[in-house]
Short mmCIF file of C-alpha atoms in Angstrom, two decimals:
data_model
loop_
_atom_site.label_atom_id
_atom_site.label_comp_id
_atom_site.label_asym_id
_atom_site.label_seq_id
_atom_site.Cartn_x
_atom_site.Cartn_y
_atom_site.Cartn_z
CA MET A 1 -8.10 -30.33 -29.95
CA SER A 2 -11.45 -29.44 -28.39
CA THR A 3 -11.45 -32.53 -26.13
CA LEU A 4 -7.98 -31.67 -24.82
CA ALA A 5 -8.85 -28.02 -24.20
CA ALA A 6 -12.21 -28.67 -22.54
CA PRO A 7 -10.93 -29.88 -19.13
CA ALA A 8 -8.66 -26.84 -18.86
CA ALA A 9 -11.51 -24.36 -19.33
CA PRO A 10 -13.01 -24.71 -15.79
CA ALA A 11 -9.50 -24.34 -14.31
CA VAL A 12 -8.95 -21.14 -16.31
CA ARG A 13 -12.31 -19.79 -15.14
CA ARG A 14 -11.47 -20.63 -11.52
CA ALA A 15 -8.11 -18.87 -11.86
CA TRP A 16 -9.81 -15.74 -13.17
CA LEU A 17 -12.38 -15.85 -10.36
CA THR A 18 -9.45 -15.72 -7.93
CA ASP A 19 -7.37 -13.20 -9.89
CA LEU A 20 -10.18 -10.71 -10.48
CA PRO A 21 -10.76 -9.70 -6.82
CA VAL A 22 -6.99 -9.36 -6.29
CA LEU A 23 -6.72 -7.19 -9.38
CA LEU A 24 -9.60 -5.13 -8.03
CA VAL A 25 -7.59 -4.59 -4.85
CA ALA A 26 -4.74 -3.21 -6.97
CA VAL A 27 -7.23 -0.91 -8.71
CA VAL A 28 -8.69 0.49 -5.46
CA TRP A 29 -5.21 0.90 -3.99
CA GLY A 30 -4.21 2.80 -7.12
CA ALA A 31 -7.32 4.98 -6.75
CA SER A 32 -6.64 5.55 -3.04
CA TYR A 33 -4.06 8.27 -3.74
CA LEU A 34 -6.55 10.42 -5.61
CA ALA A 35 -9.26 9.67 -3.02
CA ALA A 36 -6.96 10.70 -0.15
CA LYS A 37 -5.89 13.82 -2.03
CA GLY A 38 -9.53 14.77 -2.60
CA ILE A 39 -10.55 14.74 1.07
CA THR A 40 -7.35 15.81 2.83
CA THR A 41 -5.48 19.06 3.40
CA THR A 42 -2.26 19.67 5.33
CA HIS A 43 -4.39 20.75 8.29
CA THR A 44 -6.61 17.63 8.30
CA VAL A 45 -4.16 14.76 7.62
CA VAL A 46 -4.11 13.38 11.17
CA ALA A 47 -7.87 13.76 11.64
CA VAL A 48 -8.62 11.95 8.38
CA LEU A 49 -6.29 9.09 9.37
CA VAL A 50 -8.05 8.76 12.75
CA LEU A 51 -11.43 8.61 11.04
CA ARG A 52 -10.26 6.28 8.27
CA PHE A 53 -9.03 3.54 10.58
CA ALA A 54 -11.42 4.09 13.47
CA VAL A 55 -14.25 3.20 11.05
CA VAL A 56 -12.83 -0.26 10.25
CA LEU A 57 -11.08 -1.17 13.49
CA PRO A 58 -14.23 -2.37 15.34
CA ALA A 59 -15.08 -4.71 12.46
CA LEU A 60 -11.57 -6.17 12.51
CA VAL A 61 -11.70 -6.65 16.29
CA VAL A 62 -15.04 -8.49 16.08
CA ALA A 63 -13.89 -10.66 13.15
CA GLY A 64 -10.61 -11.60 14.81
CA TRP A 65 -11.57 -11.62 18.50
CA ARG A 66 -10.59 -15.27 19.02
CA GLY A 67 -7.21 -14.75 17.39
CA LEU A 68 -6.56 -11.59 19.41
CA ARG A 69 -7.18 -13.46 22.66
CA ALA A 70 -4.74 -16.16 21.58
CA LEU A 71 -1.85 -13.73 20.96
CA THR A 72 1.06 -14.00 23.36
CA ALA A 73 2.67 -11.00 25.08
CA PRO A 74 5.70 -11.03 22.69
CA GLN A 75 3.31 -11.13 19.72
CA TRP A 76 1.40 -8.13 21.07
CA ARG A 77 4.67 -6.23 21.54
CA GLY A 78 5.96 -7.17 18.09
CA ALA A 79 2.70 -6.19 16.40
CA GLY A 80 2.70 -2.94 18.37
CA VAL A 81 6.17 -2.07 17.07
CA LEU A 82 5.05 -2.83 13.52
CA GLY A 83 2.03 -0.59 14.12
CA LEU A 84 4.30 2.31 15.07
CA ILE A 85 6.19 1.90 11.79
CA LEU A 86 2.87 1.63 9.95
CA SER A 87 1.69 4.92 11.46
CA GLY A 88 4.81 6.59 10.05
CA ILE A 89 4.10 5.12 6.61
CA PHE A 90 0.53 6.45 6.54
CA LEU A 91 1.58 9.88 7.82
CA LEU A 92 4.29 10.20 5.17
CA GLU A 93 2.02 8.92 2.39
CA THR A 94 -0.91 11.14 3.31
CA TYR A 95 1.11 14.31 3.86
CA GLY A 96 3.00 13.46 0.67
CA VAL A 97 -0.05 13.04 -1.53
CA VAL A 98 -1.35 16.43 -0.33
CA HIS A 99 1.78 18.06 -1.78
CA THR A 100 2.19 16.08 -5.02
CA SER A 101 0.01 14.48 -7.67
CA ALA A 102 -1.74 11.16 -7.13
CA THR A 103 0.09 9.86 -10.21
CA ASN A 104 3.51 10.73 -8.80
CA ALA A 105 2.60 9.25 -5.42
CA GLY A 106 1.48 5.92 -6.87
CA LEU A 107 4.56 5.57 -9.07
CA ILE A 108 7.16 6.71 -6.52
CA ILE A 109 5.77 4.43 -3.79
CA SER A 110 6.34 1.47 -6.13
CA LEU A 111 10.07 1.91 -5.48
CA THR A 112 9.42 -0.17 -2.34
CA MET A 113 9.74 -3.19 -4.67
CA ILE A 114 13.30 -2.01 -5.40
CA PHE A 115 14.30 -0.86 -1.92
CA THR A 116 13.17 -4.01 -0.10
CA PRO A 117 15.37 -6.54 -1.96
CA LEU A 118 18.31 -4.10 -1.79
CA ALA A 119 17.84 -3.76 1.97
CA GLU A 120 17.54 -7.55 2.33
CA ALA A 121 20.76 -7.95 0.34
CA ALA A 122 22.52 -5.47 2.65
CA VAL A 123 21.30 -7.29 5.77
CA THR A 124 22.17 -10.77 4.49
CA ARG A 125 25.33 -9.57 2.71
CA LYS A 126 24.29 -11.29 -0.50
CA SER A 127 24.70 -9.37 -3.74
CA PRO A 128 21.51 -9.11 -5.82
CA PRO A 129 21.58 -10.29 -9.47
CA ARG A 130 22.94 -7.84 -12.04
CA ALA A 131 19.59 -7.85 -13.83
CA PHE A 132 17.95 -6.65 -10.63
CA LEU A 133 20.49 -3.82 -10.22
CA ALA A 134 19.86 -2.76 -13.83
CA ALA A 135 16.10 -2.77 -13.18
CA ALA A 136 16.63 -0.73 -10.00
CA GLY A 137 18.69 1.82 -11.89
CA LEU A 138 16.00 2.10 -14.57
CA SER A 139 13.32 2.67 -11.92
CA VAL A 140 15.34 5.37 -10.14
CA LEU A 141 15.97 7.13 -13.47
CA GLY A 142 12.23 6.91 -14.12
CA VAL A 143 11.39 8.58 -10.79
CA ILE A 144 13.86 11.39 -11.51
CA LEU A 145 12.20 12.05 -14.87
CA LEU A 146 8.73 11.62 -13.38
CA THR A 147 9.30 14.39 -10.83
CA GLN A 148 10.62 16.66 -13.59
CA GLY A 149 7.54 16.44 -15.80
CA GLY A 150 7.22 20.21 -15.98
CA GLY A 151 10.92 20.79 -16.65
CA PHE A 152 14.04 20.17 -14.63
CA THR A 153 13.27 21.66 -11.23
CA ARG A 154 13.71 20.61 -7.62
CA PRO A 155 11.37 17.71 -6.71
CA SER A 156 8.37 18.81 -4.65
CA LEU A 157 8.01 18.31 -0.90
CA GLY A 158 5.34 15.70 -1.62
CA ASP A 159 7.66 13.71 -3.89
CA GLY A 160 10.25 13.60 -1.09
CA LEU A 161 7.69 12.51 1.51
CA ILE A 162 6.41 9.71 -0.72
CA LEU A 163 10.01 8.58 -1.29
CA LEU A 164 10.46 8.44 2.50
CA ALA A 165 7.20 6.47 2.73
CA ALA A 166 8.64 3.92 0.28
CA LEU A 167 11.70 3.60 2.52
CA ALA A 168 9.44 3.26 5.58
CA ARG A 169 7.51 0.47 3.83
CA THR A 170 10.84 -1.28 3.32
CA VAL A 171 11.62 -0.96 7.03
CA HIS A 172 8.17 -2.40 7.81
CA VAL A 173 8.72 -5.43 5.56
CA LEU A 174 12.16 -6.08 7.04
CA ALA A 175 10.82 -5.71 10.58
CA MET A 176 8.08 -8.26 9.87
CA SER A 177 10.70 -10.75 8.70
CA ARG A 178 13.07 -10.05 11.62
CA ILE A 179 10.65 -9.96 14.57
CA LYS A 180 10.36 -13.68 15.25
CA ALA A 181 7.39 -13.36 17.62
CA VAL A 182 5.01 -12.20 14.87
CA GLN A 183 5.95 -14.74 12.23
CA ASP A 184 3.58 -17.39 13.57
CA ALA A 185 0.80 -14.95 14.49
CA ASP A 186 -2.62 -15.04 12.86
CA ALA A 187 -2.65 -12.54 9.96
CA LEU A 188 -5.97 -10.96 10.92
CA SER A 189 -4.94 -10.49 14.56
CA LEU A 190 -1.56 -9.10 13.54
CA THR A 191 -3.19 -6.57 11.18
CA THR A 192 -5.74 -5.53 13.82
CA VAL A 193 -3.08 -4.85 16.46
CA GLN A 194 -0.96 -2.92 13.95
CA LEU A 195 -3.88 -0.73 12.90
CA GLY A 196 -4.88 -0.26 16.54
CA SER A 197 -1.35 0.93 17.37
CA ALA A 198 -1.38 3.27 14.38
CA VAL A 199 -4.77 4.73 15.37
CA ALA A 200 -3.42 5.29 18.90
CA VAL A 201 -0.51 7.30 17.44
CA PHE A 202 -2.89 9.35 15.28
CA ALA A 203 -5.20 9.96 18.27
CA VAL A 204 -2.28 11.18 20.41
CA LEU A 205 -1.18 13.54 17.64
CA ALA A 206 -4.75 14.81 17.24
CA ALA A 207 -5.07 15.36 21.00
CA ALA A 208 -1.77 17.27 20.95
CA GLY A 209 -3.31 19.74 18.53
CA THR A 210 -1.65 18.54 15.30
CA GLY A 211 -4.14 20.02 12.87
CA ALA A 212 -7.92 19.92 13.07
CA SER A 213 -9.68 17.55 15.45
CA PRO A 214 -11.29 14.40 14.02
CA TRP A 215 -14.68 15.51 15.36
CA SER A 216 -14.58 18.91 13.63
CA VAL A 217 -13.45 17.32 10.37
CA ALA A 218 -16.24 14.72 10.57
CA VAL A 219 -18.82 17.47 11.13
CA ASP A 220 -17.49 19.53 8.20
CA PHE A 221 -17.43 16.60 5.78
CA GLY A 222 -20.06 16.61 3.08
CA ALA A 223 -21.39 13.65 1.12
CA ARG A 224 -18.41 13.64 -1.28
CA GLU A 225 -15.86 13.63 1.55
CA TRP A 226 -17.65 10.87 3.45
CA ALA A 227 -17.83 8.80 0.27
CA GLY A 228 -14.07 9.23 -0.17
CA LEU A 229 -13.41 8.32 3.46
CA LEU A 230 -15.59 5.21 3.31
CA PHE A 231 -13.89 4.19 0.07
CA LEU A 232 -10.50 4.38 1.83
CA SER A 233 -11.81 2.58 4.92
CA VAL A 234 -14.05 -0.12 3.50
CA PHE A 235 -12.50 -0.88 0.12
CA CYS A 236 -8.82 0.05 0.53
CA THR A 237 -8.54 -1.48 4.02
CA LEU A 238 -11.24 -4.05 4.91
CA PHE A 239 -11.96 -5.37 1.42
CA ALA A 240 -8.27 -5.39 0.44
CA PHE A 241 -7.18 -7.29 3.53
CA PHE A 242 -9.83 -9.99 3.35
CA VAL A 243 -9.32 -10.50 -0.40
CA GLN A 244 -5.60 -11.03 0.17
CA MET A 245 -6.28 -13.58 2.91
CA TRP A 246 -8.82 -15.35 0.70
CA ALA A 247 -6.67 -15.31 -2.45
CA VAL A 248 -3.43 -16.55 -0.87
CA ARG A 249 -5.26 -19.73 0.15
CA ARG A 250 -6.44 -20.33 -3.43
CA THR A 251 -3.40 -19.31 -5.45
CA SER A 252 0.32 -18.69 -4.91
CA PRO A 253 1.68 -15.69 -2.94
CA SER A 254 3.81 -14.82 -5.98
CA ARG A 255 0.68 -14.64 -8.14
CA VAL A 256 -1.01 -12.33 -5.62
CA SER A 257 2.15 -10.19 -5.46
CA LEU A 258 2.30 -9.99 -9.26
CA LEU A 259 -1.30 -8.76 -9.51
CA LEU A 260 -0.92 -6.28 -6.64
CA GLY A 261 2.23 -5.01 -8.36
CA THR A 262 0.00 -3.34 -10.97
CA GLU A 263 -1.03 -0.75 -8.34
CA PRO A 264 1.21 2.06 -9.73
CA LEU A 265 -0.26 1.56 -13.20
CA TRP A 266 -3.78 2.07 -11.81
CA ALA A 267 -2.62 5.06 -9.75
CA ALA A 268 -1.36 6.73 -12.92
CA ALA A 269 -4.47 5.79 -14.90
CA VAL A 270 -6.86 7.11 -12.23
CA GLY A 271 -4.84 10.27 -11.64
CA ILE A 272 -4.80 11.11 -15.34
CA ALA A 273 -8.32 9.96 -16.28
CA LEU A 274 -10.26 11.15 -13.21
CA GLY A 275 -7.93 13.66 -11.56
CA GLY A 276 -7.08 15.58 -14.70
CA GLU A 277 -3.36 15.28 -13.93
CA ARG A 278 -0.80 15.74 -16.68
CA LEU A 279 2.70 14.30 -16.74
CA GLY A 280 4.21 16.03 -19.74
CA VAL A 281 6.52 14.19 -22.14
CA VAL A 282 9.43 13.93 -19.69
CA GLY A 283 7.14 12.78 -16.86
CA LEU A 284 5.40 10.27 -19.12
CA VAL A 285 8.73 8.74 -20.11
CA GLY A 286 9.67 8.61 -16.42
CA GLY A 287 6.41 6.89 -15.49
CA VAL A 288 6.92 4.26 -18.19
CA LEU A 289 10.48 3.64 -16.98
CA VAL A 290 9.24 3.13 -13.40
CA LEU A 291 6.66 0.59 -14.55
CA VAL A 292 9.14 -1.23 -16.80
CA GLY A 293 11.84 -1.18 -14.12
CA THR A 294 9.65 -2.54 -11.33
CA SER A 295 8.20 -5.21 -13.65
CA TRP A 296 11.71 -6.22 -14.73
CA GLU A 297 12.77 -6.25 -11.07
CA ARG A 298 10.03 -8.74 -10.15
CA ARG A 299 11.15 -11.07 -12.96
CA ALA A 300 14.81 -10.71 -12.00
CA ARG A 301 14.00 -11.58 -8.40
#
């Protein structure tokens, strides 16, 4: 038995060495909702978004300069369109998390895993499997219960904005698959152009007087706020992107997707453990249903 198991041990260790950084990405993404909530108010959303991505954009440009120069005009246009959609996602998510709990935000946004296949089925006119529809129904029921953790009341503004962000993420995924020009583009260059387009949108909104200016927010930030901003910029953006690029070359995309799919679990864990958030019995049941439903959905797909 030992001689048969021995050769497999290095392979298992190598698999874990690949899986661990990807899992860490899921953890930091889960923690990003609480981090964003801790440094953002309704008045500073746009300014924080400008600062968050302006910090990492130069590094992405330097790292992917060769790829950026190789992009064709249609690829630039396609990436720019995707960047406009991306700006809407970040605006909805950030405004949403200001008005709801980090736990709710992380769990509701996971509905993207349900919306995307449903949207693909509508576009291709192919009915999804019954198991998938059952999983989708379970997840939707879970979100309803989750937003009613304190008793049956109208969902908060933040819950609605995060739900719209999940729909916007679905639009972004579909657009990436439908815009032919970007499908052969270098991933780093494509991400850089998208983030550059999003930052341009945020800068225009800031210049138009939508909330506080990035400069005034940067000046008012203390050590805690800067730590939160750098966490969002360096770990949730730069680190996450490069780990995904590195991991996909060493394992399967489905494996990476499976590990990143644990993000809502970490969002709930961080929100409850570090943010002091409470779901209540009804909300807890709803959160469990969301996790079970999205996990079942991935298997059904």
